[in-house]
């Protein structure tokens, strides 16, 4: 491998690749916004958000395992620091998505429909990212609920993870995940959905708790798997299992499946993450390159910006009789969906290209400011 292609050994680029894979399916799923809410492709593809939750839980447990012994008196401060650190990494993409969504909404709906009293009064609450709390808020990028569910779930689970690490990742986390998923499937008949009211919080919060708990459990199992002696041929077998699990989820999600079958998809995600995270599969080395790392980075930029593109595509289609007729034709939906996916990827790249220089400049300014303060002292 060339030196330019090397990446830090701590970085598991295979996870980055499958995050990109999951994001593509979510984007295809969201193409229903182009077809009057008709879910033509991957009708329940939003379940791939569970994959992101599981990875977030795994990374949270991994990070916690590297920290010194828990200081109970400072646990609240540590938890806030962890959440703010994650928010800081996502904030540039979120702000970019917010601005582009606002512009696209004005272009598609008109300023008079966007700047209503109802919408404007909800925006300040949206800044808190408490959407799945049930408080009426305005979605500003179209996927706000995911960030809300992730941060709220982390706020609850991280202190428990740090205070009672061993018993949580090995006992409590898997039981919490099983109970939460079983409750959602028995109550609604499916896992997907996020704004259904559950009496205390919205369903999205329960999905966040379930998925992140499952990720913490995946950390414990992957660590155990990594310590096991691998007979010849086992790494290759694990490669087939992890890759097969991910491809199987895509095949299952192409059809409109509900109930226990969605639970099966979550189980396949879990098995895949355990194997990938353990790095015991021989295929892991194939993904250890900068290209896969970039795909992982692109996945979140695309996720937080792609919904706004549906407004522009709909605007173009609805103002052209030719495109309107094409959308109704047999090749129309797959072609428009393919265009949507390609534009989403390009837009995600634009988002990174715009936000990275600004972020670097701000970091330099903050660093210089700190140095000046130290010098003056």
mmCIF file of C-alpha atoms in Angstrom:
data_model
loop_
_atom_site.group_PDB
_atom_site.id
_atom_site.type_symbol
_atom_site.label_atom_id
_atom_site.label_comp_id
_atom_site.label_asym_id
_atom_site.label_seq_id
_atom_site.Cartn_x
_atom_site.Cartn_y
_atom_site.Cartn_z
ATOM 1 C CA UNK A 1 0.000 0.000 0.000
ATOM 2 C CA UNK A 2 1.315 3.468 -0.892
ATOM 3 C CA UNK A 3 2.158 5.787 1.939
ATOM 4 C CA UNK A 4 -0.429 8.313 0.743
ATOM 5 C CA UNK A 5 -3.139 5.717 1.126
ATOM 6 C CA UNK A 6 -2.351 4.770 4.715
ATOM 7 C CA UNK A 7 -4.830 5.671 7.407
ATOM 8 C CA UNK A 8 -4.556 5.502 11.215
ATOM 9 C CA UNK A 9 -4.817 1.908 12.404
ATOM 10 C CA UNK A 10 -7.424 3.006 14.967
ATOM 11 C CA UNK A 11 -9.758 3.954 12.101
ATOM 12 C CA UNK A 12 -12.013 1.133 10.951
ATOM 13 C CA UNK A 13 -12.665 2.188 7.357
ATOM 14 C CA UNK A 14 -14.931 -0.797 6.725
ATOM 15 C CA UNK A 15 -17.490 0.824 9.013
ATOM 16 C CA UNK A 16 -17.103 4.005 6.939
ATOM 17 C CA UNK A 17 -17.858 2.104 3.738
ATOM 18 C CA UNK A 18 -21.029 0.503 5.105
ATOM 19 C CA UNK A 19 -22.169 3.850 6.536
ATOM 20 C CA UNK A 20 -21.989 5.170 2.979
ATOM 21 C CA UNK A 21 -23.888 2.093 1.741
ATOM 22 C CA UNK A 22 -26.621 2.669 4.348
ATOM 23 C CA UNK A 23 -26.831 6.356 3.476
ATOM 24 C CA UNK A 24 -27.362 5.570 -0.239
ATOM 25 C CA UNK A 25 -30.334 3.346 0.616
ATOM 26 C CA UNK A 26 -31.787 6.061 2.876
ATOM 27 C CA UNK A 27 -31.466 8.604 0.043
ATOM 28 C CA UNK A 28 -33.175 6.213 -2.381
ATOM 29 C CA UNK A 29 -35.915 5.677 0.203
ATOM 30 C CA UNK A 30 -36.421 9.448 0.500
ATOM 31 C CA UNK A 31 -37.068 9.632 -3.234
ATOM 32 C CA UNK A 32 -40.735 9.220 -2.280
ATOM 33 C CA UNK A 33 -40.691 13.009 -1.920
ATOM 34 C CA UNK A 34 -40.438 13.126 -5.718
ATOM 35 C CA UNK A 35 -43.458 10.900 -6.315
ATOM 36 C CA UNK A 36 -46.217 12.383 -4.163
ATOM 37 C CA UNK A 37 -45.143 10.360 -1.094
ATOM 38 C CA UNK A 38 -45.405 7.038 -2.966
ATOM 39 C CA UNK A 39 -42.671 4.770 -1.584
ATOM 40 C CA UNK A 40 -41.536 3.074 -4.769
ATOM 41 C CA UNK A 41 -38.015 2.021 -3.754
ATOM 42 C CA UNK A 42 -36.940 0.590 -0.381
ATOM 43 C CA UNK A 43 -40.305 1.465 1.208
ATOM 44 C CA UNK A 44 -38.926 0.925 4.722
ATOM 45 C CA UNK A 45 -35.341 1.954 3.960
ATOM 46 C CA UNK A 46 -35.412 4.373 6.876
ATOM 47 C CA UNK A 47 -34.627 1.399 9.114
ATOM 48 C CA UNK A 48 -31.005 1.900 8.032
ATOM 49 C CA UNK A 49 -30.926 4.703 10.592
ATOM 50 C CA UNK A 50 -30.694 1.815 13.077
ATOM 51 C CA UNK A 51 -27.315 0.946 11.561
ATOM 52 C CA UNK A 52 -26.109 4.491 12.315
ATOM 53 C CA UNK A 53 -27.438 4.247 15.874
ATOM 54 C CA UNK A 54 -25.616 0.943 16.431
ATOM 55 C CA UNK A 55 -22.347 2.385 15.130
ATOM 56 C CA UNK A 56 -22.794 5.462 17.350
ATOM 57 C CA UNK A 57 -23.293 3.190 20.358
ATOM 58 C CA UNK A 58 -20.218 1.144 19.470
ATOM 59 C CA UNK A 59 -18.059 4.271 19.067
ATOM 60 C CA UNK A 60 -19.408 5.706 22.327
ATOM 61 C CA UNK A 61 -18.456 2.516 24.200
ATOM 62 C CA UNK A 62 -15.063 2.420 22.466
ATOM 63 C CA UNK A 63 -14.342 6.013 23.455
ATOM 64 C CA UNK A 64 -15.439 5.379 27.042
ATOM 65 C CA UNK A 65 -13.128 2.341 27.276
ATOM 66 C CA UNK A 66 -10.111 4.582 26.590
ATOM 67 C CA UNK A 67 -10.893 7.059 29.346
ATOM 68 C CA UNK A 68 -9.479 6.887 32.893
ATOM 69 C CA UNK A 69 -11.550 5.750 35.844
ATOM 70 C CA UNK A 70 -14.902 7.539 36.098
ATOM 71 C CA UNK A 71 -15.056 10.578 38.370
ATOM 72 C CA UNK A 72 -18.672 10.489 39.562
ATOM 73 C CA UNK A 73 -18.629 14.108 40.711
ATOM 74 C CA UNK A 74 -17.692 15.286 37.205
ATOM 75 C CA UNK A 75 -19.793 12.791 35.244
ATOM 76 C CA UNK A 76 -22.380 15.378 34.203
ATOM 77 C CA UNK A 77 -19.683 17.714 32.881
ATOM 78 C CA UNK A 78 -18.030 14.825 31.019
ATOM 79 C CA UNK A 79 -21.340 13.795 29.431
ATOM 80 C CA UNK A 80 -22.062 17.333 28.235
ATOM 81 C CA UNK A 81 -18.513 17.516 26.832
ATOM 82 C CA UNK A 82 -18.963 14.282 24.864
ATOM 83 C CA UNK A 83 -22.284 15.430 23.375
ATOM 84 C CA UNK A 84 -20.939 18.885 22.521
ATOM 85 C CA UNK A 85 -17.877 17.306 20.915
ATOM 86 C CA UNK A 86 -20.048 15.176 18.632
ATOM 87 C CA UNK A 87 -22.345 18.116 17.895
ATOM 88 C CA UNK A 88 -19.342 20.264 17.004
ATOM 89 C CA UNK A 89 -18.305 17.760 14.321
ATOM 90 C CA UNK A 90 -21.780 17.664 12.774
ATOM 91 C CA UNK A 91 -22.715 21.336 13.188
ATOM 92 C CA UNK A 92 -21.077 22.663 9.970
ATOM 93 C CA UNK A 93 -23.039 20.170 7.852
ATOM 94 C CA UNK A 94 -26.211 20.894 9.803
ATOM 95 C CA UNK A 95 -25.913 24.662 9.299
ATOM 96 C CA UNK A 96 -25.193 24.153 5.594
ATOM 97 C CA UNK A 97 -28.239 21.873 5.325
ATOM 98 C CA UNK A 98 -30.371 24.405 7.223
ATOM 99 C CA UNK A 99 -29.435 27.271 4.868
ATOM 100 C CA UNK A 100 -29.938 25.238 1.700
ATOM 101 C CA UNK A 101 -33.260 23.860 2.941
ATOM 102 C CA UNK A 102 -34.486 27.378 3.697
ATOM 103 C CA UNK A 103 -33.554 28.572 0.199
ATOM 104 C CA UNK A 104 -35.182 25.551 -1.453
ATOM 105 C CA UNK A 105 -38.371 25.928 0.631
ATOM 106 C CA UNK A 106 -38.685 29.593 -0.362
ATOM 107 C CA UNK A 107 -38.172 28.684 -4.024
ATOM 108 C CA UNK A 108 -40.697 25.831 -3.947
ATOM 109 C CA UNK A 109 -43.392 26.952 -1.493
ATOM 110 C CA UNK A 110 -42.916 30.703 -1.560
ATOM 111 C CA UNK A 111 -41.749 33.046 1.201
ATOM 112 C CA UNK A 112 -45.295 33.654 2.429
ATOM 113 C CA UNK A 113 -45.696 29.924 3.185
ATOM 114 C CA UNK A 114 -42.276 29.587 4.807
ATOM 115 C CA UNK A 115 -42.229 32.687 7.013
ATOM 116 C CA UNK A 116 -45.474 32.034 8.839
ATOM 117 C CA UNK A 117 -45.925 32.761 12.535
ATOM 118 C CA UNK A 118 -46.321 29.055 13.269
ATOM 119 C CA UNK A 119 -43.025 28.168 11.575
ATOM 120 C CA UNK A 120 -41.044 31.082 12.985
ATOM 121 C CA UNK A 121 -42.174 30.454 16.565
ATOM 122 C CA UNK A 122 -41.001 26.842 16.319
ATOM 123 C CA UNK A 123 -37.521 27.611 14.967
ATOM 124 C CA UNK A 124 -35.962 28.636 18.342
ATOM 125 C CA UNK A 125 -37.052 25.300 19.829
ATOM 126 C CA UNK A 126 -35.475 23.529 16.847
ATOM 127 C CA UNK A 127 -32.058 24.841 17.919
ATOM 128 C CA UNK A 128 -32.298 22.630 21.015
ATOM 129 C CA UNK A 129 -32.545 19.469 18.862
ATOM 130 C CA UNK A 130 -35.247 18.068 21.128
ATOM 131 C CA UNK A 131 -37.583 17.040 18.310
ATOM 132 C CA UNK A 132 -38.292 13.544 19.649
ATOM 133 C CA UNK A 133 -39.183 14.978 23.046
ATOM 134 C CA UNK A 134 -42.595 15.733 21.567
ATOM 135 C CA UNK A 135 -42.315 19.522 21.856
ATOM 136 C CA UNK A 136 -43.668 21.011 18.584
ATOM 137 C CA UNK A 137 -40.672 22.041 16.492
ATOM 138 C CA UNK A 138 -39.809 22.959 12.922
ATOM 139 C CA UNK A 139 -37.735 20.435 10.931
ATOM 140 C CA UNK A 140 -35.007 22.513 9.340
ATOM 141 C CA UNK A 141 -33.091 19.912 7.322
ATOM 142 C CA UNK A 142 -35.700 17.170 7.039
ATOM 143 C CA UNK A 143 -33.701 14.641 9.071
ATOM 144 C CA UNK A 144 -33.490 16.551 12.365
ATOM 145 C CA UNK A 145 -35.170 13.780 14.336
ATOM 146 C CA UNK A 146 -32.115 11.523 13.953
ATOM 147 C CA UNK A 147 -29.770 14.033 15.589
ATOM 148 C CA UNK A 148 -32.354 14.666 18.294
ATOM 149 C CA UNK A 149 -32.763 10.957 19.047
ATOM 150 C CA UNK A 150 -29.009 10.337 19.061
ATOM 151 C CA UNK A 151 -28.110 13.213 21.391
ATOM 152 C CA UNK A 152 -31.023 12.604 23.778
ATOM 153 C CA UNK A 153 -30.229 8.876 23.975
ATOM 154 C CA UNK A 154 -26.532 9.594 24.563
ATOM 155 C CA UNK A 155 -27.429 12.027 27.345
ATOM 156 C CA UNK A 156 -29.253 9.190 29.135
ATOM 157 C CA UNK A 157 -26.939 6.272 28.343
ATOM 158 C CA UNK A 158 -23.441 7.765 28.498
ATOM 159 C CA UNK A 159 -23.446 8.427 32.292
ATOM 160 C CA UNK A 160 -24.679 4.865 32.895
ATOM 161 C CA UNK A 161 -22.016 3.503 30.534
ATOM 162 C CA UNK A 162 -19.259 5.361 32.382
ATOM 163 C CA UNK A 163 -20.532 4.665 35.911
ATOM 164 C CA UNK A 164 -21.292 0.943 35.479
ATOM 165 C CA UNK A 165 -19.369 0.086 32.301
ATOM 166 C CA UNK A 166 -18.963 -3.679 32.547
ATOM 167 C CA UNK A 167 -22.483 -4.519 33.697
ATOM 168 C CA UNK A 168 -23.995 -2.065 31.228
ATOM 169 C CA UNK A 169 -22.302 -3.255 28.018
ATOM 170 C CA UNK A 170 -22.630 -6.946 28.902
ATOM 171 C CA UNK A 171 -26.008 -7.149 30.658
ATOM 172 C CA UNK A 172 -28.114 -3.988 30.696
ATOM 173 C CA UNK A 173 -27.475 -2.723 27.153
ATOM 174 C CA UNK A 174 -28.596 -5.884 25.304
ATOM 175 C CA UNK A 175 -31.637 -6.245 27.570
ATOM 176 C CA UNK A 176 -32.623 -2.583 27.039
ATOM 177 C CA UNK A 177 -32.280 -3.020 23.265
ATOM 178 C CA UNK A 178 -34.335 -6.227 23.183
ATOM 179 C CA UNK A 179 -37.074 -4.710 25.367
ATOM 180 C CA UNK A 180 -37.264 -1.492 23.334
ATOM 181 C CA UNK A 181 -37.386 -3.200 19.930
ATOM 182 C CA UNK A 182 -39.901 -5.786 21.161
ATOM 183 C CA UNK A 183 -42.102 -3.002 22.531
ATOM 184 C CA UNK A 184 -42.021 -1.037 19.266
ATOM 185 C CA UNK A 185 -42.765 -4.082 17.114
ATOM 186 C CA UNK A 186 -45.623 -5.263 19.360
ATOM 187 C CA UNK A 187 -47.093 -1.779 19.696
ATOM 188 C CA UNK A 188 -46.832 -0.589 16.080
ATOM 189 C CA UNK A 189 -46.116 -3.714 14.086
ATOM 190 C CA UNK A 190 -42.811 -2.280 12.812
ATOM 191 C CA UNK A 191 -39.605 -0.532 13.891
ATOM 192 C CA UNK A 192 -39.617 2.469 11.537
ATOM 193 C CA UNK A 193 -41.301 5.768 12.387
ATOM 194 C CA UNK A 194 -40.161 8.442 14.798
ATOM 195 C CA UNK A 195 -42.857 10.987 15.761
ATOM 196 C CA UNK A 196 -45.473 8.577 17.145
ATOM 197 C CA UNK A 197 -46.229 9.604 20.735
ATOM 198 C CA UNK A 198 -45.234 6.990 23.305
ATOM 199 C CA UNK A 199 -46.644 8.684 26.373
ATOM 200 C CA UNK A 200 -43.345 10.174 27.562
ATOM 201 C CA UNK A 201 -41.298 10.786 24.440
ATOM 202 C CA UNK A 202 -41.743 10.155 20.730
ATOM 203 C CA UNK A 203 -40.820 6.834 19.128
ATOM 204 C CA UNK A 204 -37.574 8.255 17.730
ATOM 205 C CA UNK A 205 -36.191 8.556 21.272
ATOM 206 C CA UNK A 206 -36.897 4.870 21.919
ATOM 207 C CA UNK A 207 -35.192 3.968 18.638
ATOM 208 C CA UNK A 208 -32.156 5.967 19.721
ATOM 209 C CA UNK A 209 -32.056 4.248 23.119
ATOM 210 C CA UNK A 210 -32.481 0.803 21.527
ATOM 211 C CA UNK A 211 -29.918 1.292 18.747
ATOM 212 C CA UNK A 212 -27.207 2.927 20.847
ATOM 213 C CA UNK A 213 -27.649 0.293 23.572
ATOM 214 C CA UNK A 214 -27.255 -2.385 20.911
ATOM 215 C CA UNK A 215 -24.086 -0.662 19.731
ATOM 216 C CA UNK A 216 -22.661 -0.733 23.266
ATOM 217 C CA UNK A 217 -23.399 -4.448 23.391
ATOM 218 C CA UNK A 218 -21.737 -4.879 19.975
ATOM 219 C CA UNK A 219 -18.583 -3.315 21.438
ATOM 220 C CA UNK A 220 -18.465 -5.924 24.217
ATOM 221 C CA UNK A 221 -19.053 -8.853 21.840
ATOM 222 C CA UNK A 222 -16.586 -7.564 19.211
ATOM 223 C CA UNK A 223 -13.907 -7.188 21.888
ATOM 224 C CA UNK A 224 -14.539 -10.789 22.977
ATOM 225 C CA UNK A 225 -14.443 -12.026 19.366
ATOM 226 C CA UNK A 226 -11.158 -10.275 18.716
ATOM 227 C CA UNK A 227 -9.514 -12.172 21.586
ATOM 228 C CA UNK A 228 -10.502 -15.577 20.194
ATOM 229 C CA UNK A 229 -8.088 -17.836 18.355
ATOM 230 C CA UNK A 230 -8.957 -17.886 14.650
ATOM 231 C CA UNK A 231 -8.579 -21.212 12.860
ATOM 232 C CA UNK A 232 -7.561 -21.132 9.208
ATOM 233 C CA UNK A 233 -10.539 -20.217 7.059
ATOM 234 C CA UNK A 234 -12.527 -18.552 9.858
ATOM 235 C CA UNK A 235 -11.558 -14.972 8.845
ATOM 236 C CA UNK A 236 -12.769 -15.721 5.315
ATOM 237 C CA UNK A 237 -16.005 -17.195 6.671
ATOM 238 C CA UNK A 238 -16.557 -14.102 8.831
ATOM 239 C CA UNK A 239 -16.031 -11.963 5.731
ATOM 240 C CA UNK A 240 -18.865 -13.753 3.986
ATOM 241 C CA UNK A 241 -21.086 -13.464 7.067
ATOM 242 C CA UNK A 242 -20.579 -9.704 7.639
ATOM 243 C CA UNK A 243 -20.843 -8.790 3.949
ATOM 244 C CA UNK A 244 -23.760 -11.171 3.480
ATOM 245 C CA UNK A 245 -25.620 -9.642 6.435
ATOM 246 C CA UNK A 246 -25.367 -6.131 4.978
ATOM 247 C CA UNK A 247 -26.361 -7.195 1.464
ATOM 248 C CA UNK A 248 -29.212 -9.288 2.866
ATOM 249 C CA UNK A 249 -30.620 -6.252 4.702
ATOM 250 C CA UNK A 250 -30.731 -4.376 1.393
ATOM 251 C CA UNK A 251 -32.556 -7.272 -0.275
ATOM 252 C CA UNK A 252 -35.075 -7.464 2.576
ATOM 253 C CA UNK A 253 -35.637 -3.705 2.632
ATOM 254 C CA UNK A 254 -36.346 -3.622 -1.087
ATOM 255 C CA UNK A 255 -39.661 -5.237 -0.208
ATOM 256 C CA UNK A 256 -42.249 -3.803 2.170
ATOM 257 C CA UNK A 257 -41.681 -5.976 5.221
ATOM 258 C CA UNK A 258 -42.958 -5.277 8.710
ATOM 259 C CA UNK A 259 -43.072 -6.698 12.218
ATOM 260 C CA UNK A 260 -40.586 -9.334 13.283
ATOM 261 C CA UNK A 261 -38.900 -9.138 9.880
ATOM 262 C CA UNK A 262 -37.738 -5.614 10.645
ATOM 263 C CA UNK A 263 -36.395 -7.023 13.899
ATOM 264 C CA UNK A 264 -34.453 -9.520 11.781
ATOM 265 C CA UNK A 265 -32.926 -6.655 9.806
ATOM 266 C CA UNK A 266 -31.750 -5.025 13.059
ATOM 267 C CA UNK A 267 -30.246 -8.366 14.132
ATOM 268 C CA UNK A 268 -28.355 -8.585 10.825
ATOM 269 C CA UNK A 269 -27.021 -5.063 11.405
ATOM 270 C CA UNK A 270 -25.855 -6.137 14.857
ATOM 271 C CA UNK A 271 -24.039 -9.244 13.593
ATOM 272 C CA UNK A 272 -22.371 -7.254 10.834
ATOM 273 C CA UNK A 273 -21.193 -4.495 13.205
ATOM 274 C CA UNK A 274 -19.821 -7.039 15.707
ATOM 275 C CA UNK A 275 -17.714 -8.747 13.021
ATOM 276 C CA UNK A 276 -16.619 -5.537 11.295
ATOM 277 C CA UNK A 277 -15.727 -3.866 14.599
ATOM 278 C CA UNK A 278 -13.716 -6.901 15.742
ATOM 279 C CA UNK A 279 -11.571 -6.723 12.576
ATOM 280 C CA UNK A 280 -11.350 -10.505 12.540
ATOM 281 C CA UNK A 281 -12.676 -10.860 8.984
ATOM 282 C CA UNK A 282 -10.044 -10.979 6.255
ATOM 283 C CA UNK A 283 -12.050 -8.576 4.073
ATOM 284 C CA UNK A 284 -11.470 -5.778 6.601
ATOM 285 C CA UNK A 285 -8.041 -5.077 5.064
ATOM 286 C CA UNK A 286 -9.653 -4.381 1.683
ATOM 287 C CA UNK A 287 -11.487 -1.371 3.110
ATOM 288 C CA UNK A 288 -8.535 0.136 5.006
ATOM 289 C CA UNK A 289 -7.875 3.038 2.652
ATOM 290 C CA UNK A 290 -8.484 6.777 2.477
ATOM 291 C CA UNK A 291 -11.203 6.419 -0.131
ATOM 292 C CA UNK A 292 -13.469 4.499 2.264
ATOM 293 C CA UNK A 293 -12.747 7.028 5.025
ATOM 294 C CA UNK A 294 -13.867 9.814 2.684
ATOM 295 C CA UNK A 295 -17.021 7.866 1.856
ATOM 296 C CA UNK A 296 -17.801 7.660 5.577
ATOM 297 C CA UNK A 297 -17.330 11.400 5.950
ATOM 298 C CA UNK A 298 -19.468 12.063 2.877
ATOM 299 C CA UNK A 299 -22.308 9.935 4.261
ATOM 300 C CA UNK A 300 -23.217 12.372 7.040
ATOM 301 C CA UNK A 301 -22.841 15.430 4.795
ATOM 302 C CA UNK A 302 -25.252 13.871 2.306
ATOM 303 C CA UNK A 303 -27.664 12.737 5.019
ATOM 304 C CA UNK A 304 -28.002 16.270 6.412
ATOM 305 C CA UNK A 305 -28.364 18.038 3.053
ATOM 306 C CA UNK A 306 -30.115 15.782 0.522
ATOM 307 C CA UNK A 307 -33.770 16.489 1.362
ATOM 308 C CA UNK A 308 -33.537 20.069 0.032
ATOM 309 C CA UNK A 309 -32.750 18.690 -3.426
ATOM 310 C CA UNK A 310 -36.201 17.116 -3.660
ATOM 311 C CA UNK A 311 -37.667 20.652 -3.697
ATOM 312 C CA UNK A 312 -35.542 21.693 -6.674
ATOM 313 C CA UNK A 313 -36.247 18.507 -8.633
ATOM 314 C CA UNK A 314 -39.991 18.833 -7.979
ATOM 315 C CA UNK A 315 -39.836 22.490 -8.987
ATOM 316 C CA UNK A 316 -38.171 21.571 -12.290
ATOM 317 C CA UNK A 317 -40.599 18.706 -12.966
ATOM 318 C CA UNK A 318 -43.763 20.639 -12.109
ATOM 319 C CA UNK A 319 -42.755 23.544 -14.346
ATOM 320 C CA UNK A 320 -42.108 21.360 -17.384
ATOM 321 C CA UNK A 321 -44.841 19.390 -19.100
ATOM 322 C CA UNK A 322 -42.197 17.135 -20.673
ATOM 323 C CA UNK A 323 -40.682 16.234 -17.302
ATOM 324 C CA UNK A 324 -44.123 15.871 -15.741
ATOM 325 C CA UNK A 325 -45.098 13.312 -18.375
ATOM 326 C CA UNK A 326 -41.720 11.611 -18.012
ATOM 327 C CA UNK A 327 -42.238 11.226 -14.254
ATOM 328 C CA UNK A 328 -45.476 9.371 -14.954
ATOM 329 C CA UNK A 329 -43.859 7.062 -17.529
ATOM 330 C CA UNK A 330 -42.384 3.652 -16.689
ATOM 331 C CA UNK A 331 -38.687 4.686 -16.782
ATOM 332 C CA UNK A 332 -39.449 8.004 -15.033
ATOM 333 C CA UNK A 333 -39.214 6.958 -11.350
ATOM 334 C CA UNK A 334 -35.937 4.978 -11.571
ATOM 335 C CA UNK A 335 -34.271 7.667 -13.714
ATOM 336 C CA UNK A 336 -35.372 10.528 -11.454
ATOM 337 C CA UNK A 337 -34.269 8.553 -8.396
ATOM 338 C CA UNK A 338 -30.850 7.932 -9.951
ATOM 339 C CA UNK A 339 -30.544 11.666 -10.710
ATOM 340 C CA UNK A 340 -31.540 12.441 -7.125
ATOM 341 C CA UNK A 341 -28.860 10.102 -5.732
ATOM 342 C CA UNK A 342 -26.123 11.529 -7.972
ATOM 343 C CA UNK A 343 -27.080 15.127 -7.156
ATOM 344 C CA UNK A 344 -27.175 14.256 -3.448
ATOM 345 C CA UNK A 345 -23.602 12.940 -3.610
ATOM 346 C CA UNK A 346 -22.422 16.030 -5.499
ATOM 347 C CA UNK A 347 -24.227 18.294 -3.041
ATOM 348 C CA UNK A 348 -22.634 16.456 -0.116
ATOM 349 C CA UNK A 349 -19.203 17.055 -1.660
ATOM 350 C CA UNK A 350 -20.053 20.742 -2.090
ATOM 351 C CA UNK A 351 -21.095 20.868 1.572
ATOM 352 C CA UNK A 352 -17.720 19.455 2.677
ATOM 353 C CA UNK A 353 -15.807 21.738 0.278
ATOM 354 C CA UNK A 354 -17.606 24.822 1.636
ATOM 355 C CA UNK A 355 -17.571 24.002 5.350
ATOM 356 C CA UNK A 356 -14.055 22.566 5.749
ATOM 357 C CA UNK A 357 -12.101 25.780 4.962
ATOM 358 C CA UNK A 358 -14.409 27.812 7.224
ATOM 359 C CA UNK A 359 -14.030 25.273 10.020
ATOM 360 C CA UNK A 360 -10.225 25.275 9.686
ATOM 361 C CA UNK A 361 -10.119 29.075 9.709
ATOM 362 C CA UNK A 362 -12.248 29.228 12.857
ATOM 363 C CA UNK A 363 -10.002 26.671 14.574
ATOM 364 C CA UNK A 364 -6.927 28.733 13.690
ATOM 365 C CA UNK A 365 -8.549 31.912 15.047
ATOM 366 C CA UNK A 366 -9.506 30.169 18.303
ATOM 367 C CA UNK A 367 -6.009 28.712 18.637
ATOM 368 C CA UNK A 368 -4.385 32.115 18.077
ATOM 369 C CA UNK A 369 -6.784 33.693 20.569
ATOM 370 C CA UNK A 370 -5.836 31.146 23.226
ATOM 371 C CA UNK A 371 -2.140 31.697 22.578
ATOM 372 C CA UNK A 372 -2.588 35.437 22.979
ATOM 373 C CA UNK A 373 -4.407 34.938 26.269
ATOM 374 C CA UNK A 374 -1.623 32.649 27.574
ATOM 375 C CA UNK A 375 1.025 35.159 26.464
ATOM 376 C CA UNK A 376 -0.742 38.075 28.154
ATOM 377 C CA UNK A 377 -1.029 36.092 31.388
#
